[in-house]
mmCIF file of C-alpha atoms in Angstrom:
data_model
loop_
_atom_site.group_PDB
_atom_site.id
_atom_site.type_symbol
_atom_site.label_atom_id
_atom_site.label_comp_id
_atom_site.label_asym_id
_atom_site.label_seq_id
_atom_site.Cartn_x
_atom_site.Cartn_y
_atom_site.Cartn_z
ATOM 1 C CA MET C 10 24.160 12.538 -17.004
ATOM 2 C CA GLU C 11 21.716 15.071 -15.452
ATOM 3 C CA VAL C 12 18.921 13.596 -17.269
ATOM 4 C CA ALA C 13 19.732 10.009 -16.100
ATOM 5 C CA VAL C 14 19.970 11.285 -12.544
ATOM 6 C CA GLY C 15 16.645 13.004 -12.856
ATOM 7 C CA GLN C 16 14.898 9.980 -14.175
ATOM 8 C CA LEU C 17 16.487 7.857 -11.491
ATOM 9 C CA PHE C 18 14.991 10.103 -8.706
ATOM 10 C CA THR C 19 11.595 10.173 -10.623
ATOM 11 C CA GLY C 20 11.675 6.360 -10.785
ATOM 12 C CA LEU C 21 12.707 6.032 -6.986
ATOM 13 C CA SER C 22 9.923 8.457 -6.075
ATOM 14 C CA LEU C 23 7.212 6.568 -8.003
ATOM 15 C CA GLY C 24 8.710 3.350 -6.726
ATOM 16 C CA SER C 25 8.215 4.717 -3.239
ATOM 17 C CA ILE C 26 4.623 5.592 -3.788
ATOM 18 C CA LEU C 27 3.962 2.075 -5.197
ATOM 19 C CA LEU C 28 5.702 0.716 -2.231
ATOM 20 C CA LEU C 29 3.586 2.503 0.348
ATOM 21 C CA ALA C 30 0.443 1.597 -1.604
ATOM 22 C CA ALA C 31 1.431 -2.250 -1.799
ATOM 23 C CA LEU C 32 2.967 -2.844 1.552
ATOM 24 C CA GLY C 33 -0.257 -3.287 3.342
ATOM 25 C CA LEU C 34 -1.778 -5.212 0.429
ATOM 26 C CA SER C 35 1.204 -7.595 0.705
ATOM 27 C CA LEU C 36 0.044 -8.463 4.163
ATOM 28 C CA THR C 37 -3.760 -8.865 3.554
ATOM 29 C CA PHE C 38 -3.484 -10.548 0.024
ATOM 30 C CA GLY C 39 -0.217 -12.312 0.522
ATOM 31 C CA GLN C 40 -0.601 -13.728 3.961
ATOM 32 C CA MET C 41 -4.410 -14.206 4.309
ATOM 33 C CA GLY C 42 -5.306 -14.875 0.491
ATOM 34 C CA VAL C 43 -7.757 -12.056 0.604
ATOM 35 C CA ILE C 44 -8.268 -9.981 -2.715
ATOM 36 C CA ASN C 45 -9.256 -6.803 -1.120
ATOM 37 C CA MET C 46 -10.529 -4.467 -3.825
ATOM 38 C CA ALA C 47 -11.401 -1.768 -1.013
ATOM 39 C CA HIS C 48 -7.688 -1.404 -0.499
ATOM 40 C CA GLY C 49 -7.697 1.849 -2.688
ATOM 41 C CA GLU C 50 -10.523 3.345 -0.444
ATOM 42 C CA PHE C 51 -8.245 2.748 2.612
ATOM 43 C CA ILE C 52 -5.789 4.848 0.622
ATOM 44 C CA MET C 53 -8.514 7.357 0.065
ATOM 45 C CA ALA C 54 -9.329 7.461 3.688
ATOM 46 C CA GLY C 55 -5.692 8.536 4.561
ATOM 47 C CA CYS C 56 -6.034 11.389 1.994
ATOM 48 C CA TYR C 57 -9.256 12.698 3.458
ATOM 49 C CA THR C 58 -7.926 12.193 7.060
ATOM 50 C CA THR C 59 -5.053 14.548 6.120
ATOM 51 C CA PHE C 60 -7.555 17.148 4.711
ATOM 52 C CA VAL C 61 -9.679 16.930 7.916
ATOM 53 C CA VAL C 62 -6.767 17.079 10.188
ATOM 54 C CA GLN C 63 -5.342 20.325 8.401
ATOM 55 C CA GLN C 64 -8.875 21.961 8.864
ATOM 56 C CA VAL C 65 -8.381 21.440 12.575
ATOM 57 C CA ILE C 66 -4.720 22.002 13.069
ATOM 58 C CA HIS C 67 -3.587 25.128 11.052
ATOM 59 C CA SER C 68 0.136 24.403 11.339
ATOM 60 C CA THR C 69 0.668 22.426 8.267
ATOM 61 C CA GLY C 70 3.848 20.777 9.550
ATOM 62 C CA VAL C 71 2.257 19.548 12.797
ATOM 63 C CA ALA C 72 -0.956 18.561 10.720
ATOM 64 C CA LEU C 73 1.028 16.394 8.665
ATOM 65 C CA ILE C 74 2.816 14.492 11.422
ATOM 66 C CA VAL C 75 -0.486 14.127 13.264
ATOM 67 C CA SER C 76 -2.051 12.891 9.944
ATOM 68 C CA LEU C 77 0.435 10.070 9.715
ATOM 69 C CA PHE C 78 -0.722 8.660 13.067
ATOM 70 C CA VAL C 79 -4.390 9.403 12.802
ATOM 71 C CA GLY C 80 -4.590 8.127 9.330
ATOM 72 C CA PHE C 81 -3.114 4.893 10.319
ATOM 73 C CA LEU C 82 -5.491 4.518 13.002
ATOM 74 C CA VAL C 83 -8.530 5.480 10.784
ATOM 75 C CA GLY C 84 -7.473 3.048 8.072
ATOM 76 C CA GLY C 85 -6.707 0.292 10.446
ATOM 77 C CA LEU C 86 -10.025 0.609 12.118
ATOM 78 C CA LEU C 87 -11.811 0.585 8.807
ATOM 79 C CA GLY C 88 -9.719 -2.623 7.759
ATOM 80 C CA ALA C 89 -10.543 -4.282 11.106
ATOM 81 C CA ALA C 90 -14.368 -3.487 10.755
ATOM 82 C CA LEU C 91 -14.177 -4.878 7.231
ATOM 83 C CA GLU C 92 -12.476 -8.065 8.345
ATOM 84 C CA MET C 93 -14.827 -8.644 11.328
ATOM 85 C CA GLY C 94 -17.962 -7.753 9.506
ATOM 86 C CA LEU C 95 -17.610 -9.580 6.134
ATOM 87 C CA ILE C 96 -14.259 -11.090 5.190
ATOM 88 C CA ARG C 97 -14.144 -13.430 8.226
ATOM 89 C CA TRP C 98 -16.937 -15.453 6.573
ATOM 90 C CA MET C 99 -15.066 -15.663 3.335
ATOM 91 C CA TYR C 100 -11.636 -17.112 3.911
ATOM 92 C CA ASP C 101 -10.740 -19.706 1.273
ATOM 93 C CA ARG C 102 -13.270 -17.931 -1.108
ATOM 94 C CA PRO C 103 -11.165 -15.406 -2.962
ATOM 95 C CA LEU C 104 -13.532 -14.666 -5.586
ATOM 96 C CA ASP C 105 -16.209 -13.803 -3.086
ATOM 97 C CA THR C 106 -13.799 -11.415 -1.234
ATOM 98 C CA LEU C 107 -13.074 -9.738 -4.501
ATOM 99 C CA LEU C 108 -16.748 -9.162 -5.350
ATOM 100 C CA VAL C 109 -17.683 -8.083 -1.782
ATOM 101 C CA THR C 110 -14.737 -5.742 -1.299
ATOM 102 C CA PHE C 111 -15.435 -4.190 -4.786
ATOM 103 C CA GLY C 112 -18.884 -3.430 -3.463
ATOM 104 C CA VAL C 113 -17.635 -2.071 -0.225
ATOM 105 C CA GLY C 114 -15.216 0.187 -2.192
ATOM 106 C CA LEU C 115 -18.014 1.715 -4.190
ATOM 107 C CA VAL C 116 -19.957 2.282 -1.010
ATOM 108 C CA LEU C 117 -17.128 4.022 0.626
ATOM 109 C CA GLN C 118 -16.480 6.222 -2.383
ATOM 110 C CA GLN C 119 -20.221 7.343 -2.278
ATOM 111 C CA VAL C 120 -20.156 8.015 1.337
ATOM 112 C CA THR C 121 -16.988 10.151 0.806
ATOM 113 C CA ARG C 122 -18.813 12.140 -2.047
ATOM 114 C CA ASP C 123 -21.833 12.644 0.263
ATOM 115 C CA ILE C 124 -19.562 14.009 3.120
ATOM 116 C CA PHE C 125 -16.932 16.001 1.296
ATOM 117 C CA GLY C 126 -18.498 16.444 -2.175
ATOM 118 C CA ALA C 127 -17.250 15.259 -5.591
ATOM 119 C CA PRO C 128 -14.769 18.204 -6.292
ATOM 120 C CA ALA C 129 -11.122 17.487 -5.391
ATOM 121 C CA LYS C 130 -9.690 18.781 -2.222
ATOM 122 C CA ASN C 131 -6.174 20.166 -1.799
ATOM 123 C CA VAL C 132 -3.908 19.775 1.070
ATOM 124 C CA VAL C 133 -1.076 22.471 1.816
ATOM 125 C CA ALA C 134 2.309 21.046 2.027
ATOM 126 C CA PRO C 135 4.307 22.356 5.160
ATOM 127 C CA ASP C 136 6.897 25.121 4.493
ATOM 128 C CA TRP C 137 9.760 22.669 5.257
ATOM 129 C CA LEU C 138 8.570 20.610 2.375
ATOM 130 C CA THR C 139 8.388 23.294 -0.367
ATOM 131 C CA GLY C 140 11.071 23.608 -2.812
ATOM 132 C CA GLY C 141 13.794 21.165 -3.906
ATOM 133 C CA LEU C 142 17.132 19.864 -3.109
ATOM 134 C CA SER C 143 19.998 19.996 -5.620
ATOM 135 C CA ILE C 144 21.293 16.410 -5.955
ATOM 136 C CA ALA C 145 23.981 15.824 -8.509
ATOM 137 C CA GLY C 146 22.984 18.705 -10.631
ATOM 138 C CA THR C 147 19.298 17.749 -10.551
ATOM 139 C CA VAL C 148 16.734 19.371 -8.450
ATOM 140 C CA VAL C 149 14.524 16.984 -6.477
ATOM 141 C CA PRO C 150 11.326 18.055 -4.913
ATOM 142 C CA LYS C 151 11.447 17.830 -0.972
ATOM 143 C CA THR C 152 8.018 16.302 -1.090
ATOM 144 C CA ARG C 153 9.297 13.315 -3.155
ATOM 145 C CA ILE C 154 12.259 12.898 -0.778
ATOM 146 C CA PHE C 155 10.008 12.865 2.197
ATOM 147 C CA ILE C 156 7.891 10.029 0.542
ATOM 148 C CA MET C 157 11.092 8.040 -0.097
ATOM 149 C CA VAL C 158 12.052 8.414 3.526
ATOM 150 C CA LEU C 159 8.591 7.546 4.625
ATOM 151 C CA ALA C 160 8.450 4.483 2.481
ATOM 152 C CA VAL C 161 11.866 3.266 3.843
ATOM 153 C CA ALA C 162 10.675 3.974 7.459
ATOM 154 C CA ALA C 163 7.442 2.057 6.839
ATOM 155 C CA VAL C 164 9.271 -0.938 5.457
ATOM 156 C CA ILE C 165 11.637 -0.914 8.521
ATOM 157 C CA ALA C 166 8.765 -0.657 10.908
ATOM 158 C CA LEU C 167 6.917 -3.443 9.452
ATOM 159 C CA ALA C 168 9.880 -5.706 9.281
ATOM 160 C CA THR C 169 10.673 -5.071 12.764
ATOM 161 C CA VAL C 170 7.113 -5.766 13.975
ATOM 162 C CA LEU C 171 7.139 -9.031 12.060
ATOM 163 C CA LYS C 172 10.530 -10.294 13.161
ATOM 164 C CA THR C 173 10.821 -9.126 16.787
ATOM 165 C CA THR C 174 7.390 -8.722 18.218
ATOM 166 C CA PRO C 175 5.192 -11.611 19.624
ATOM 167 C CA LEU C 176 2.319 -10.362 17.126
ATOM 168 C CA GLY C 177 4.827 -10.696 14.318
ATOM 169 C CA ARG C 178 5.696 -14.128 15.383
ATOM 170 C CA ARG C 179 2.146 -15.170 15.484
ATOM 171 C CA ILE C 180 1.434 -13.722 12.039
ATOM 172 C CA ARG C 181 4.392 -15.622 10.690
ATOM 173 C CA ALA C 182 3.251 -18.847 12.424
ATOM 174 C CA VAL C 183 -0.357 -18.571 10.883
ATOM 175 C CA VAL C 184 1.151 -17.928 7.488
ATOM 176 C CA GLN C 185 3.390 -21.080 7.585
ATOM 177 C CA ASN C 186 0.646 -23.383 9.025
ATOM 178 C CA ARG C 187 -2.566 -21.983 10.381
ATOM 179 C CA SER C 188 -3.759 -25.353 11.853
ATOM 180 C CA LEU C 189 -0.525 -26.113 13.581
ATOM 181 C CA ALA C 190 -0.431 -22.380 14.808
ATOM 182 C CA GLU C 191 -3.946 -22.908 16.439
ATOM 183 C CA THR C 192 -3.026 -26.093 17.867
ATOM 184 C CA SER C 193 0.047 -24.313 19.565
ATOM 185 C CA GLY C 194 -2.428 -21.782 21.144
ATOM 186 C CA VAL C 195 -2.241 -19.046 18.620
ATOM 187 C CA SER C 196 -5.462 -17.264 18.172
ATOM 188 C CA SER C 197 -5.738 -17.089 14.452
ATOM 189 C CA ARG C 198 -8.813 -14.881 14.720
ATOM 190 C CA PHE C 199 -6.783 -12.248 16.639
ATOM 191 C CA THR C 200 -3.968 -12.558 14.115
ATOM 192 C CA ASP C 201 -6.189 -12.264 11.138
ATOM 193 C CA ILE C 202 -7.878 -8.927 12.612
ATOM 194 C CA SER C 203 -4.422 -7.574 13.565
ATOM 195 C CA THR C 204 -2.906 -8.245 10.199
ATOM 196 C CA PHE C 205 -5.779 -6.504 8.533
ATOM 197 C CA PHE C 206 -5.432 -3.482 10.900
ATOM 198 C CA ILE C 207 -1.808 -3.177 10.044
ATOM 199 C CA GLY C 208 -2.266 -3.662 6.338
ATOM 200 C CA SER C 209 -5.117 -1.092 6.007
ATOM 201 C CA GLY C 210 -3.362 1.232 8.236
ATOM 202 C CA LEU C 211 -0.355 1.172 5.986
ATOM 203 C CA ALA C 212 -2.543 1.920 3.061
ATOM 204 C CA ALA C 213 -3.897 5.017 4.741
ATOM 205 C CA VAL C 214 -0.294 6.203 5.467
ATOM 206 C CA ALA C 215 0.189 5.929 1.767
ATOM 207 C CA GLY C 216 -2.807 8.133 1.316
ATOM 208 C CA VAL C 217 -1.284 10.754 3.601
ATOM 209 C CA ALA C 218 1.887 10.782 1.379
ATOM 210 C CA LEU C 219 -0.156 11.143 -1.860
ATOM 211 C CA THR C 220 -1.759 14.531 -0.585
ATOM 212 C CA LEU C 221 1.774 15.985 -1.020
ATOM 213 C CA ILE C 222 1.869 15.456 -4.667
ATOM 214 C CA GLY C 223 -1.731 15.963 -5.819
ATOM 215 C CA SER C 224 -5.330 16.553 -5.138
ATOM 216 C CA THR C 225 -7.647 14.276 -3.191
ATOM 217 C CA SER C 226 -10.737 12.839 -4.781
ATOM 218 C CA PRO C 227 -12.982 9.934 -3.871
ATOM 219 C CA THR C 228 -11.360 7.768 -6.690
ATOM 220 C CA ILE C 229 -7.755 8.569 -5.963
ATOM 221 C CA GLY C 230 -7.317 5.051 -4.381
ATOM 222 C CA GLN C 231 -8.352 3.321 -7.543
ATOM 223 C CA SER C 232 -5.551 4.917 -9.456
ATOM 224 C CA TYR C 233 -3.009 2.958 -7.538
ATOM 225 C CA LEU C 234 -4.918 -0.273 -6.752
ATOM 226 C CA VAL C 235 -3.929 -2.269 -9.924
ATOM 227 C CA ASP C 236 -0.353 -1.191 -9.706
ATOM 228 C CA ALA C 237 -0.350 -2.175 -6.004
ATOM 229 C CA PHE C 238 -1.633 -5.631 -6.851
ATOM 230 C CA LEU C 239 0.887 -5.957 -9.566
ATOM 231 C CA VAL C 240 3.781 -5.191 -7.227
ATOM 232 C CA VAL C 241 2.491 -7.867 -4.744
ATOM 233 C CA VAL C 242 2.289 -10.654 -7.305
ATOM 234 C CA ILE C 243 5.629 -9.759 -8.904
ATOM 235 C CA GLY C 244 7.405 -9.589 -5.368
ATOM 236 C CA GLY C 245 5.730 -12.932 -4.191
ATOM 237 C CA LEU C 246 2.679 -13.239 -1.909
ATOM 238 C CA GLY C 247 3.459 -11.875 1.483
ATOM 239 C CA GLN C 248 7.161 -11.083 0.818
ATOM 240 C CA ILE C 249 8.364 -7.718 1.949
ATOM 241 C CA LYS C 250 11.847 -7.891 0.262
ATOM 242 C CA GLY C 251 10.001 -9.009 -2.981
ATOM 243 C CA THR C 252 7.494 -6.133 -2.525
ATOM 244 C CA VAL C 253 10.297 -3.542 -2.260
ATOM 245 C CA ILE C 254 12.323 -4.880 -5.206
ATOM 246 C CA ALA C 255 9.122 -4.999 -7.465
ATOM 247 C CA ALA C 256 7.844 -1.587 -6.382
ATOM 248 C CA PHE C 257 11.054 0.275 -7.270
ATOM 249 C CA GLY C 258 11.698 -2.016 -10.246
ATOM 250 C CA MET C 259 8.341 -0.903 -11.817
ATOM 251 C CA GLY C 260 8.967 2.671 -10.786
ATOM 252 C CA LEU C 261 12.308 2.762 -12.357
ATOM 253 C CA LEU C 262 11.295 0.964 -15.514
ATOM 254 C CA ASN C 263 8.332 3.196 -15.987
ATOM 255 C CA SER C 264 10.410 6.501 -15.392
ATOM 256 C CA PHE C 265 13.019 5.500 -18.039
ATOM 257 C CA VAL C 266 10.734 4.146 -20.675
ATOM 258 C CA GLU C 267 8.398 7.178 -20.139
ATOM 259 C CA TYR C 268 11.246 9.697 -20.845
ATOM 260 C CA SER C 269 11.606 8.409 -24.468
ATOM 261 C CA THR C 270 7.803 7.822 -25.147
ATOM 262 C CA THR C 271 4.668 8.892 -23.415
ATOM 263 C CA ALA C 272 2.949 8.063 -20.129
ATOM 264 C CA SER C 273 0.456 5.768 -21.935
ATOM 265 C CA VAL C 274 2.980 3.969 -23.951
ATOM 266 C CA ALA C 275 5.261 3.444 -20.914
ATOM 267 C CA LYS C 276 2.229 1.901 -19.000
ATOM 268 C CA VAL C 277 1.585 -0.539 -21.889
ATOM 269 C CA ILE C 278 5.352 -1.500 -22.116
ATOM 270 C CA VAL C 279 5.657 -1.978 -18.386
ATOM 271 C CA PHE C 280 2.575 -4.186 -18.433
ATOM 272 C CA VAL C 281 3.878 -6.333 -21.252
ATOM 273 C CA VAL C 282 7.253 -6.700 -19.278
ATOM 274 C CA ILE C 283 5.179 -7.802 -16.260
ATOM 275 C CA VAL C 284 3.276 -10.382 -18.141
ATOM 276 C CA ILE C 285 6.493 -11.882 -19.742
ATOM 277 C CA PHE C 286 8.028 -12.034 -16.281
ATOM 278 C CA LEU C 287 4.929 -13.819 -14.816
ATOM 279 C CA GLN C 288 4.951 -16.300 -17.595
ATOM 280 C CA VAL C 289 8.668 -17.241 -16.734
ATOM 281 C CA ARG C 290 8.222 -17.043 -12.954
ATOM 282 C CA PRO C 291 4.525 -17.188 -11.932
ATOM 283 C CA GLN C 292 5.212 -17.559 -8.283
ATOM 284 C CA GLY C 293 7.067 -13.988 -8.211
ATOM 285 C CA LEU C 294 10.422 -13.127 -7.037
ATOM 286 C CA PHE C 295 10.169 -14.872 -3.762
ATOM 287 C CA THR C 296 7.924 -17.596 -2.380
ATOM 288 C CA VAL C 297 6.718 -18.181 1.234
ATOM 289 C CA ARG C 298 8.235 -21.239 3.004
ATOM 290 C CA THR C 299 5.414 -23.193 4.658
ATOM 291 C CA ARG C 300 5.301 -26.300 6.852
ATOM 292 C CA SER C 301 2.305 -27.465 4.804
ATOM 293 C CA LEU C 302 2.217 -31.098 3.682
ATOM 294 C CA ALA C 303 0.312 -30.239 0.661
#
């Protein structure tokens, strides 16, 4: 029983990390049709922002909270700059966005190496996140619990923005029918930039969370990029509830399979399950309802 509870929390923890990494991608890839291969570097930007903030603010607890807001701003500005500088010319050309953003990602990695060096950097976790809590006879690290809470908070915040704010209504209108939204006075350009800002900012928040469970390196974002894309595809393009279900489903499946095998074998088995699922339901768990006549 203790083993099952332990693997359950391990799976939920991994699912929370995948959810944070995929949430922003669900916006930019799902709603705008952009294959953003630089999304991993926005995650990396959040990691290094946390490292820099901790060099300035020596109170680790305060530094972590400040990093969440500063990281979101840094990631958002990087995403907005990418959208305005390159992506805006490539809508409806997803393969071009793939190649261009892949190149941008390599440039960002090299710039990071030039500034911080190739060796990994460590971020110290606050005292209130050290140790673990005993839940049903299993000790769960506080850092993992914090990441779960952060993932839930990010989902609630994003869902609130999309459902209750004028910006959210504009984003949903552009997704359903861009031409009709523009005819109704919605600025699709401003909406695109705002969507990229929010999506990239959420990726940086994921980076802040990742500093609590490992070292920071220029390639850390690439470790989560493929899994984040898989979560978005399984959940259905632009579907938050699908992204949540897919992230925790992948996390739990990987956790329980890995217990009886190895990490590499578990990866292969999870990937095979995903391939089989997409053969049966290629549109993902949920689909976007549009007003398009096509």
